Short mmCIF file of C-alpha atoms in Angstrom, two decimals:
data_model
loop_
_atom_site.label_atom_id
_atom_site.label_comp_id
_atom_site.label_asym_id
_atom_site.label_seq_id
_atom_site.Cartn_x
_atom_site.Cartn_y
_atom_site.Cartn_z
CA UNK W 29 0.00 0.00 0.00
CA UNK W 30 2.99 2.32 0.42
CA UNK W 31 4.05 2.12 -3.23
CA UNK W 32 1.55 4.67 -4.57
CA UNK W 33 2.70 7.19 -1.94
CA UNK W 34 6.33 6.75 -2.94
CA UNK W 35 5.68 7.09 -6.65
CA UNK W 36 3.57 10.19 -6.30
CA UNK W 37 6.07 11.82 -3.99
CA UNK W 38 8.86 10.97 -6.41
CA UNK W 39 6.97 12.52 -9.34
CA UNK W 40 6.52 15.86 -7.60
CA UNK W 41 8.00 18.40 -10.00
CA UNK W 42 10.83 20.46 -8.54
CA UNK W 43 9.66 23.94 -7.56
CA UNK W 44 10.79 27.02 -9.41
CA UNK W 45 13.90 28.52 -7.80
CA UNK W 46 13.03 31.17 -5.24
CA UNK W 47 15.11 33.97 -3.84
CA UNK W 48 16.65 33.68 -0.39
CA UNK W 49 14.38 36.40 0.90
CA UNK W 50 11.40 34.17 0.02
CA UNK W 51 12.77 31.45 2.29
CA UNK W 52 13.54 34.09 4.91
CA UNK W 53 9.91 35.21 4.83
CA UNK W 54 8.64 31.66 5.25
CA UNK W 55 11.01 30.95 8.14
CA UNK W 56 10.00 34.16 9.91
CA UNK W 57 6.48 32.82 10.34
CA UNK W 58 7.83 30.41 12.98
CA UNK W 59 9.69 33.31 14.62
CA UNK W 60 6.45 35.31 14.67
CA UNK W 61 4.19 32.62 16.14
CA UNK W 62 6.51 31.05 18.72
CA UNK W 63 6.00 33.69 21.46
CA UNK W 64 2.33 32.73 21.61
CA UNK W 65 3.33 29.16 22.47
CA UNK W 66 6.30 30.07 24.69
CA UNK W 67 4.91 33.06 26.56
CA UNK W 68 1.17 32.40 26.62
CA UNK W 69 0.69 28.63 26.42
CA UNK W 70 3.69 27.31 28.35
CA UNK W 71 5.82 29.49 30.58
CA UNK W 72 4.19 32.76 31.67
CA UNK W 73 0.51 33.45 31.06
CA UNK W 74 -0.83 29.93 31.63
CA UNK W 75 0.85 29.58 35.07
CA UNK W 76 -0.39 33.09 35.94
CA UNK W 77 -3.96 32.22 34.92
CA UNK W 78 -3.94 29.05 37.03
CA UNK W 79 -2.06 30.31 40.10
CA UNK W 80 -2.52 34.09 40.02
CA UNK W 81 -5.77 35.00 38.31
CA UNK W 82 -8.00 32.16 39.51
CA UNK W 83 -8.74 31.74 43.21
CA UNK W 84 -8.72 27.94 42.93
CA UNK W 85 -5.69 26.60 41.01
CA UNK W 86 -7.33 23.23 40.41
CA UNK W 87 -10.38 24.86 38.85
CA UNK W 88 -8.17 27.24 36.89
CA UNK W 89 -6.15 24.34 35.52
CA UNK W 90 -9.25 22.46 34.40
CA UNK W 91 -10.81 25.55 32.77
CA UNK W 92 -7.56 26.32 30.95
CA UNK W 93 -7.43 22.74 29.72
CA UNK W 94 -11.02 22.93 28.47
CA UNK W 95 -10.32 26.19 26.60
CA UNK W 96 -7.22 24.63 25.07
CA UNK W 97 -9.07 21.49 24.04
CA UNK W 98 -12.03 23.36 22.53
CA UNK W 99 -9.78 25.69 20.55
CA UNK W 100 -7.67 22.85 19.25
CA UNK W 101 -10.72 20.74 18.45
CA UNK W 102 -12.28 23.53 16.36
CA UNK W 103 -8.98 24.10 14.56
CA UNK W 104 -8.58 20.39 13.91
CA UNK W 105 -12.11 19.94 12.61
CA UNK W 106 -11.94 22.88 10.21
CA UNK W 107 -8.35 22.56 8.98
CA UNK W 108 -9.03 19.81 6.40
CA UNK W 109 -12.10 21.68 5.10
CA UNK W 110 -10.26 24.96 4.62
CA UNK W 111 -7.28 23.10 3.18
CA UNK W 112 -9.46 21.37 0.61
CA UNK W 113 -10.95 24.70 -0.49
CA UNK W 114 -7.49 26.23 -0.79
CA UNK W 115 -6.16 23.30 -2.80
CA UNK W 116 -8.99 23.80 -5.29
CA UNK W 117 -7.06 26.79 -6.58
CA UNK W 118 -6.89 29.52 -3.94
CA UNK W 119 -3.71 31.14 -2.59
CA UNK W 120 -2.58 30.50 0.97
CA UNK W 121 -1.66 34.02 2.14
CA UNK W 122 -5.25 35.34 2.44
CA UNK W 123 -6.06 32.41 4.70
CA UNK W 124 -2.99 33.12 6.82
CA UNK W 125 -4.00 36.79 7.04
CA UNK W 126 -7.53 35.94 8.15
CA UNK W 127 -6.46 33.52 10.85
CA UNK W 128 -3.75 35.96 11.94
CA UNK W 129 -6.53 38.39 12.87
CA UNK W 130 -7.98 35.76 15.21
CA UNK W 131 -4.58 35.19 16.79
CA UNK W 132 -3.93 38.90 17.33
CA UNK W 133 -7.41 39.69 18.68
CA UNK W 134 -7.34 36.68 21.01
CA UNK W 135 -3.92 37.56 22.43
CA UNK W 136 -5.02 41.14 23.11
CA UNK W 137 -8.08 39.85 24.99
CA UNK W 138 -5.85 38.14 27.56
CA UNK W 139 -5.11 41.54 29.09
CA UNK W 140 -8.55 41.39 30.70
CA UNK W 141 -7.33 38.81 33.24
CA UNK W 142 -6.84 41.23 36.14
CA UNK W 143 -6.76 39.69 39.64
CA UNK W 144 -10.17 39.79 41.23
CA UNK W 145 -11.97 40.20 37.91
CA UNK W 146 -13.01 36.57 37.58
CA UNK W 147 -16.29 37.86 36.15
CA UNK W 148 -14.28 38.40 32.95
CA UNK W 149 -12.95 34.84 33.02
CA UNK W 150 -15.24 33.63 30.19
CA UNK W 151 -13.95 36.42 27.93
CA UNK W 152 -10.36 35.57 28.81
CA UNK W 153 -10.87 31.89 27.99
CA UNK W 154 -12.71 32.71 24.75
CA UNK W 155 -9.83 35.01 23.79
CA UNK W 156 -7.33 32.23 24.41
CA UNK W 157 -9.39 29.73 22.41
CA UNK W 158 -9.63 32.19 19.48
CA UNK W 159 -5.88 32.79 19.57
CA UNK W 160 -5.29 29.04 19.57
CA UNK W 161 -7.58 28.56 16.56
CA UNK W 162 -5.88 31.38 14.69
CA UNK W 163 -2.35 30.16 15.39
CA UNK W 164 -3.08 26.54 14.49
CA UNK W 165 -4.93 27.26 11.23
CA UNK W 166 -2.43 29.87 10.05
CA UNK W 167 0.29 27.28 10.64
CA UNK W 168 -1.53 24.74 8.44
CA UNK W 169 -1.37 27.07 5.44
CA UNK W 170 2.19 28.13 6.16
CA UNK W 171 3.28 24.48 6.29
CA UNK W 172 1.54 23.81 2.98
CA UNK W 173 3.82 26.35 1.26
CA UNK W 174 6.96 24.28 1.96
CA UNK W 175 6.98 22.00 -1.12
CA UNK W 176 6.65 25.01 -3.46
CA UNK W 177 9.78 26.66 -2.02
CA UNK W 178 12.50 23.97 -2.03
CA UNK W 179 13.17 20.62 -3.62
CA UNK W 180 12.25 17.36 -1.91
CA UNK W 181 15.73 16.63 -0.63
CA UNK W 182 15.97 20.04 1.10
CA UNK W 183 12.67 19.89 2.96
CA UNK W 184 14.33 18.61 6.13
CA UNK W 185 16.76 21.51 6.31
CA UNK W 186 14.05 24.09 5.62
CA UNK W 187 11.70 22.62 8.21
CA UNK W 188 14.49 22.32 10.78
CA UNK W 189 15.60 25.88 10.10
CA UNK W 190 12.03 27.06 10.61
CA UNK W 191 11.70 25.28 13.95
CA UNK W 192 15.13 26.52 15.10
CA UNK W 193 14.26 30.08 14.10
CA UNK W 194 10.98 29.78 15.96
CA UNK W 195 12.78 28.61 19.08
CA UNK W 196 15.17 31.55 18.87
CA UNK W 197 12.18 33.88 18.50
CA UNK W 198 10.63 32.33 21.58
CA UNK W 199 13.94 32.68 23.42
CA UNK W 200 14.38 36.35 22.54
CA UNK W 201 10.79 37.23 23.37
CA UNK W 202 10.95 35.29 26.64
CA UNK W 203 14.20 37.01 27.62
CA UNK W 204 12.71 40.43 26.86
CA UNK W 205 9.48 39.83 28.77
CA UNK W 206 10.92 37.93 31.75
CA UNK W 207 14.04 40.06 31.98
CA UNK W 208 12.58 43.51 31.44
CA UNK W 209 8.80 43.54 31.84
CA UNK W 210 7.27 40.83 34.07
CA UNK W 211 8.16 41.29 37.73
CA UNK W 212 7.94 38.77 40.53
CA UNK W 213 4.86 39.71 42.61
CA UNK W 214 6.86 39.36 45.87
CA UNK W 215 10.11 41.16 45.01
CA UNK W 216 8.82 43.52 42.34
CA UNK W 217 11.93 42.73 40.27
CA UNK W 218 12.29 41.07 36.88
CA UNK W 219 14.36 37.98 36.13
CA UNK W 220 17.42 40.23 35.69
CA UNK W 221 16.82 41.82 39.09
CA UNK W 222 15.64 45.07 37.49
CA UNK W 223 12.61 47.23 37.84
CA UNK W 224 10.26 46.78 34.85
CA UNK W 225 11.24 49.10 31.99
CA UNK W 226 7.67 50.40 31.80
CA UNK W 227 5.69 51.53 34.86
CA UNK W 228 3.35 48.67 35.73
CA UNK W 229 0.98 48.06 38.59
CA UNK W 230 2.13 44.91 40.42
CA UNK W 231 -1.17 44.74 42.31
CA UNK W 232 -3.07 44.16 39.05
CA UNK W 233 -0.29 41.96 37.58
CA UNK W 234 -0.01 44.14 34.50
CA UNK W 235 3.28 42.53 33.53
CA UNK W 236 1.72 39.07 33.30
CA UNK W 237 -1.33 40.43 31.46
CA UNK W 238 0.82 42.28 28.92
CA UNK W 239 2.17 38.94 27.72
CA UNK W 240 -0.86 38.55 25.44
CA UNK W 241 -0.72 41.97 23.72
CA UNK W 242 3.08 41.69 23.46
CA UNK W 243 2.74 38.35 21.65
CA UNK W 244 0.19 39.93 19.30
CA UNK W 245 2.45 42.89 18.48
CA UNK W 246 5.44 40.59 17.98
CA UNK W 247 3.43 38.48 15.54
CA UNK W 248 2.19 41.48 13.52
CA UNK W 249 5.71 42.85 13.10
CA UNK W 250 7.54 39.65 12.26
CA UNK W 251 4.98 37.94 10.03
CA UNK W 252 5.27 40.79 7.49
CA UNK W 253 8.27 39.24 5.62
CA UNK W 254 6.09 36.23 4.76
CA UNK W 255 3.53 38.47 3.05
CA UNK W 256 6.14 40.70 1.42
CA UNK W 257 8.76 38.25 0.17
CA UNK W 258 7.41 34.67 -0.02
CA UNK W 259 5.63 33.78 -3.29
CA UNK W 260 2.14 32.32 -3.23
CA UNK W 261 0.21 30.22 -5.72
CA UNK W 262 -1.62 32.24 -8.40
CA UNK W 263 -4.83 33.85 -7.23
CA UNK W 264 -8.21 32.81 -8.53
CA UNK W 265 -11.58 34.42 -7.77
CA UNK W 266 -13.51 32.76 -4.95
CA UNK W 267 -16.45 31.14 -6.69
CA UNK W 268 -19.08 28.77 -5.42
CA UNK W 269 -17.86 26.09 -7.79
CA UNK W 270 -14.34 26.39 -6.34
CA UNK W 271 -15.67 25.92 -2.80
CA UNK W 272 -17.90 23.04 -3.86
CA UNK W 273 -15.05 21.43 -5.75
CA UNK W 274 -12.79 21.80 -2.74
CA UNK W 275 -15.27 20.21 -0.34
CA UNK W 276 -15.98 17.39 -2.78
CA UNK W 277 -12.27 16.85 -3.11
CA UNK W 278 -11.98 16.70 0.68
CA UNK W 279 -14.42 13.78 0.83
CA UNK W 280 -12.57 12.03 -1.97
CA UNK W 281 -9.23 12.76 -0.32
CA UNK W 282 -10.34 11.23 2.97
CA UNK W 283 -11.53 8.09 1.21
CA UNK W 284 -8.36 8.08 -0.86
CA UNK W 285 -6.25 8.53 2.26
CA UNK W 286 -7.74 5.44 3.87
CA UNK W 287 -7.84 3.24 0.76
CA UNK W 288 -4.79 4.28 -1.26
CA UNK W 289 -2.46 6.07 1.14
CA UNK W 290 -2.45 3.65 4.02
CA UNK W 291 1.10 4.56 5.03
CA UNK W 292 0.17 8.23 5.36
CA UNK W 293 -2.94 7.30 7.33
CA UNK W 294 -0.87 5.13 9.67
CA UNK W 295 1.67 7.91 10.12
CA UNK W 296 -1.06 10.43 10.92
CA UNK W 297 -2.52 8.04 13.49
CA UNK W 298 0.91 7.60 15.09
CA UNK W 299 1.44 11.34 15.15
CA UNK W 300 -1.97 11.85 16.70
CA UNK W 301 -0.88 9.78 19.67
CA UNK W 302 2.64 11.06 20.22
CA UNK W 303 1.57 14.69 19.59
CA UNK W 304 -0.98 14.29 22.40
CA UNK W 305 1.78 13.07 24.70
CA UNK W 306 4.13 15.90 23.72
CA UNK W 307 1.46 18.51 24.28
CA UNK W 308 0.59 17.12 27.71
CA UNK W 309 4.22 17.08 28.86
CA UNK W 310 4.69 20.68 27.72
CA UNK W 311 1.43 21.86 29.26
CA UNK W 312 1.97 20.29 32.67
CA UNK W 313 5.77 20.19 32.98
CA UNK W 314 6.05 23.80 34.12
CA UNK W 315 3.04 23.45 36.41
CA UNK W 316 4.58 20.33 37.99
CA UNK W 317 7.89 22.15 38.53
CA UNK W 318 6.11 25.11 40.12
CA UNK W 319 4.27 22.72 42.44
CA UNK W 320 7.35 20.69 43.44
CA UNK W 321 9.85 23.54 43.83
CA UNK W 322 7.58 26.54 44.40
CA UNK W 323 8.95 28.37 41.36
CA UNK W 324 7.63 31.84 40.64
CA UNK W 325 7.68 33.97 37.48
CA UNK W 326 11.45 34.55 37.57
CA UNK W 327 12.34 30.88 37.93
CA UNK W 328 9.79 29.83 35.33
CA UNK W 329 11.10 32.48 32.94
CA UNK W 330 14.68 31.27 33.33
CA UNK W 331 13.49 27.67 33.01
CA UNK W 332 11.76 28.60 29.74
CA UNK W 333 14.86 30.32 28.37
CA UNK W 334 17.03 27.28 29.06
CA UNK W 335 14.55 24.87 27.49
CA UNK W 336 14.14 27.10 24.45
CA UNK W 337 17.89 27.11 23.89
CA UNK W 338 17.85 23.31 24.13
CA UNK W 339 14.97 23.12 21.64
CA UNK W 340 16.82 25.39 19.23
CA UNK W 341 19.89 23.18 19.39
CA UNK W 342 17.78 20.08 18.75
CA UNK W 343 16.00 21.63 15.76
CA UNK W 344 19.32 22.77 14.21
CA UNK W 345 20.83 19.31 14.56
CA UNK W 346 17.67 17.50 13.48
CA UNK W 347 17.36 19.13 10.04
CA UNK W 348 20.59 17.74 8.51
CA UNK W 349 19.99 14.38 10.21
CA UNK W 350 16.53 14.29 8.63
CA UNK W 351 17.96 14.78 5.12
CA UNK W 352 20.72 12.25 5.78
CA UNK W 353 19.00 9.49 7.77
CA UNK W 354 15.32 10.09 7.02
CA UNK W 355 12.41 11.63 8.88
CA UNK W 356 11.23 8.38 10.43
CA UNK W 357 14.64 7.61 11.94
CA UNK W 358 14.87 11.09 13.47
CA UNK W 359 11.34 10.98 14.90
CA UNK W 360 11.74 7.50 16.37
CA UNK W 361 15.16 8.20 17.89
CA UNK W 362 14.15 11.48 19.49
CA UNK W 363 10.85 10.00 20.71
CA UNK W 364 12.81 7.40 22.65
CA UNK W 365 14.93 10.19 24.13
CA UNK W 366 11.80 12.23 24.95
CA UNK W 367 10.13 9.29 26.70
CA UNK W 368 13.23 8.49 28.75
CA UNK W 369 13.67 12.14 29.74
CA UNK W 370 9.98 12.44 30.67
CA UNK W 371 10.33 9.48 33.01
CA UNK W 372 13.38 11.19 34.47
CA UNK W 373 11.46 14.40 35.10
CA UNK W 374 8.70 12.48 36.83
CA UNK W 375 11.27 10.71 39.00
CA UNK W 376 11.92 13.99 40.83
CA UNK W 377 9.85 15.24 43.76
CA UNK W 378 10.47 17.51 46.76
CA UNK W 379 12.91 15.15 48.46
CA UNK W 380 13.85 12.41 45.97
CA UNK W 381 15.42 12.00 42.53
CA UNK W 382 15.23 8.88 40.35
CA UNK W 383 12.25 7.91 42.54
CA UNK W 384 14.27 6.50 45.46
CA UNK W 385 17.43 8.58 45.97
CA UNK W 386 16.88 11.07 48.84
CA UNK W 387 18.07 14.67 48.43
CA UNK W 388 17.76 17.87 50.44
CA UNK W 389 14.59 19.80 49.59
CA UNK W 390 14.92 23.24 48.04
CA UNK W 391 15.38 25.88 50.72
CA UNK W 392 12.85 28.69 50.63
CA UNK W 393 14.34 31.85 49.15
CA UNK W 394 17.36 30.03 47.69
CA UNK W 395 18.82 30.84 44.28
CA UNK W 396 17.25 29.29 41.20
CA UNK W 397 18.35 25.70 40.51
CA UNK W 398 20.56 25.61 43.61
CA UNK W 399 19.18 22.33 44.98
CA UNK W 400 20.12 18.90 43.67
CA UNK W 401 16.49 18.09 42.85
CA UNK W 402 16.16 21.22 40.71
CA UNK W 403 19.40 20.45 38.89
CA UNK W 404 18.37 16.88 38.10
CA UNK W 405 14.94 18.07 36.99
CA UNK W 406 16.55 20.71 34.76
CA UNK W 407 18.92 18.18 33.19
CA UNK W 408 16.07 15.88 32.18
CA UNK W 409 14.02 18.86 30.99
CA UNK W 410 16.90 19.95 28.74
CA UNK W 411 16.85 16.51 27.11
CA UNK W 412 13.10 16.96 26.54
CA UNK W 413 13.81 20.30 24.88
CA UNK W 414 16.52 18.84 22.63
CA UNK W 415 14.24 16.00 21.54
CA UNK W 416 11.10 18.07 20.98
CA UNK W 417 12.41 20.15 18.08
CA UNK W 418 13.36 17.25 15.77
CA UNK W 419 10.17 15.35 16.59
CA UNK W 420 7.98 18.22 15.45
CA UNK W 421 10.15 19.40 12.59
CA UNK W 422 10.67 15.96 11.05
CA UNK W 423 6.98 15.14 11.42
CA UNK W 424 5.97 17.85 8.97
CA UNK W 425 8.93 16.98 6.72
CA UNK W 426 7.87 13.33 6.64
CA UNK W 427 4.37 14.26 5.53
CA UNK W 428 5.67 16.73 2.93
CA UNK W 429 7.73 13.91 1.40
CA UNK W 430 4.89 11.39 1.47
CA UNK W 431 1.85 13.35 0.30
CA UNK W 432 0.72 13.74 -3.35
CA UNK W 433 1.71 17.12 -4.82
CA UNK W 434 -1.87 18.10 -5.70
CA UNK W 435 -3.16 17.54 -2.14
CA UNK W 436 -0.52 19.22 -0.04
CA UNK W 437 -2.76 21.65 1.86
CA UNK W 438 -5.48 19.07 2.38
CA UNK W 439 -3.05 16.54 3.78
CA UNK W 440 -1.51 19.20 6.02
CA UNK W 441 -5.07 19.85 7.12
CA UNK W 442 -5.28 16.17 8.04
CA UNK W 443 -1.86 16.64 9.67
CA UNK W 444 -3.25 19.40 11.89
CA UNK W 445 -6.39 17.34 12.44
CA UNK W 446 -4.35 14.35 13.59
CA UNK W 447 -2.32 16.52 15.93
CA UNK W 448 -5.29 18.25 17.56
CA UNK W 449 -8.45 16.15 17.24
CA UNK W 450 -7.61 14.16 20.37
CA UNK W 451 -5.51 16.88 22.05
CA UNK W 452 -8.04 16.87 24.85
CA UNK W 453 -7.50 13.15 25.52
CA UNK W 454 -4.14 13.36 27.27
CA UNK W 455 -5.12 16.31 29.54
CA UNK W 456 -8.38 14.57 30.43
CA UNK W 457 -6.51 11.35 31.16
CA UNK W 458 -4.07 13.27 33.35
CA UNK W 459 -6.94 14.92 35.19
CA UNK W 460 -8.79 11.66 35.72
CA UNK W 461 -5.72 9.78 36.96
CA UNK W 462 -4.70 12.67 39.20
CA UNK W 463 -8.18 12.82 40.70
CA UNK W 464 -8.27 9.04 41.23
CA UNK W 465 -4.79 8.73 42.76
CA UNK W 466 -4.37 12.12 44.41
CA UNK W 467 -0.91 12.34 42.80
CA UNK W 468 -0.07 14.92 40.17
CA UNK W 469 3.02 12.95 39.23
CA UNK W 470 1.09 9.74 38.56
CA UNK W 471 -1.47 11.75 36.61
CA UNK W 472 1.16 13.29 34.32
CA UNK W 473 2.63 9.82 33.81
CA UNK W 474 -0.51 9.00 31.80
CA UNK W 475 1.04 10.99 28.95
CA UNK W 476 3.65 8.24 28.57
CA UNK W 477 0.94 5.92 27.22
CA UNK W 478 0.32 8.26 24.29
CA UNK W 479 4.03 8.67 23.59
CA UNK W 480 4.80 4.95 23.64
CA UNK W 481 1.73 4.02 21.58
CA UNK W 482 2.63 6.63 18.97
CA UNK W 483 6.19 5.34 18.78
CA UNK W 484 5.07 1.74 18.28
CA UNK W 485 2.74 2.76 15.43
CA UNK W 486 5.42 4.90 13.83
CA UNK W 487 7.77 1.92 13.66
CA UNK W 488 5.22 0.19 11.41
CA UNK W 489 5.25 3.03 8.84
CA UNK W 490 7.46 2.37 5.81
CA UNK W 491 10.11 5.04 5.36
CA UNK W 492 9.15 7.35 2.49
CA UNK W 493 12.79 7.45 1.41
#
């Protein structure tokens, strides 16, 4: 069943040569979007929403998870539909522009999350869900532009460069916000020990709330090179017949995916599982560290900077390895590393490392990462960061190599669908296990099931090379 995929991928005509600034514009999309994931989703705003804005952290965590799941579910359900319409002959940039508006508006709405104003909580969660939908769907169309920019054997390097650039963007934005803007609510100082560069009211946590508008402004500025320099497919007028043809093609593509592209379908199923596990580890890793070690904004900001550097290194190394050894080899190898490192992270608690080795607990008020437990936790987390970049980068490269040239956007819609349609499953499993056992660590361990199951399915996929 894999033979048709290989032949169609091999027959993809080489794209017309593009200028370097076109590739620069495409890569800058990752730079533009990464602060939303680094600042809002993972390291700063999400912990603030759970532990600072909401009175009950447990309720805040569950509400944040629901908003995340709903946003990702809507994005996953609509991505194949929009992709099918676009593949019927429409350019990608207008779609990216439209979904960018959702991302920007949603990020700006996060500023409403002032302490004590829990009456605005529904608007804050809706804003976050809209930003999630915008970011995910814009990414679908940006990914679909890859095969028109470089030849098949350079896809790995381009994808890896994009992920590495995105990580650097996340690093720079995180350093700026944590080092110059967001202050610790207790000390009033930023990560660099400075007063915030703009006058902010610590009582209303303006620094934390500005994370959303800052991410929106960052995106607007740095996504411009994509629109200015990167070529798009020729424009056609939006007609009813084009939409109808696109939706009809979507139905045919889904049937074709199952019946004639079994290897792609198996890969998407594998990715669905391991992407759920990755997302859960990222979403709850910082929360677990804050619970175990009592980390505040400064420690979490520094933690995020270190992990972003590790992710950048992994993405840079993964691109050439992808072109040399193949996407499947890179994904499988780094998944094993990710699983092992995740187990290592979960082996650390207040007074033990590797589950059974006793260590001195972190002293209150001590310097960041001064205790043995924090250092062991950080070491395993760095391995997670190194592994995460190649897993994600090579996943989109693998699909770009496997999919038929006339269905690129549709299949990347399925790619987004596979990565998000069950994104709620791992958080719900973590919540259920945590509630049943009373242990956050055991609950987070449920994510390992998704990672291992995804790895086992991936090993059954024939290498597209």
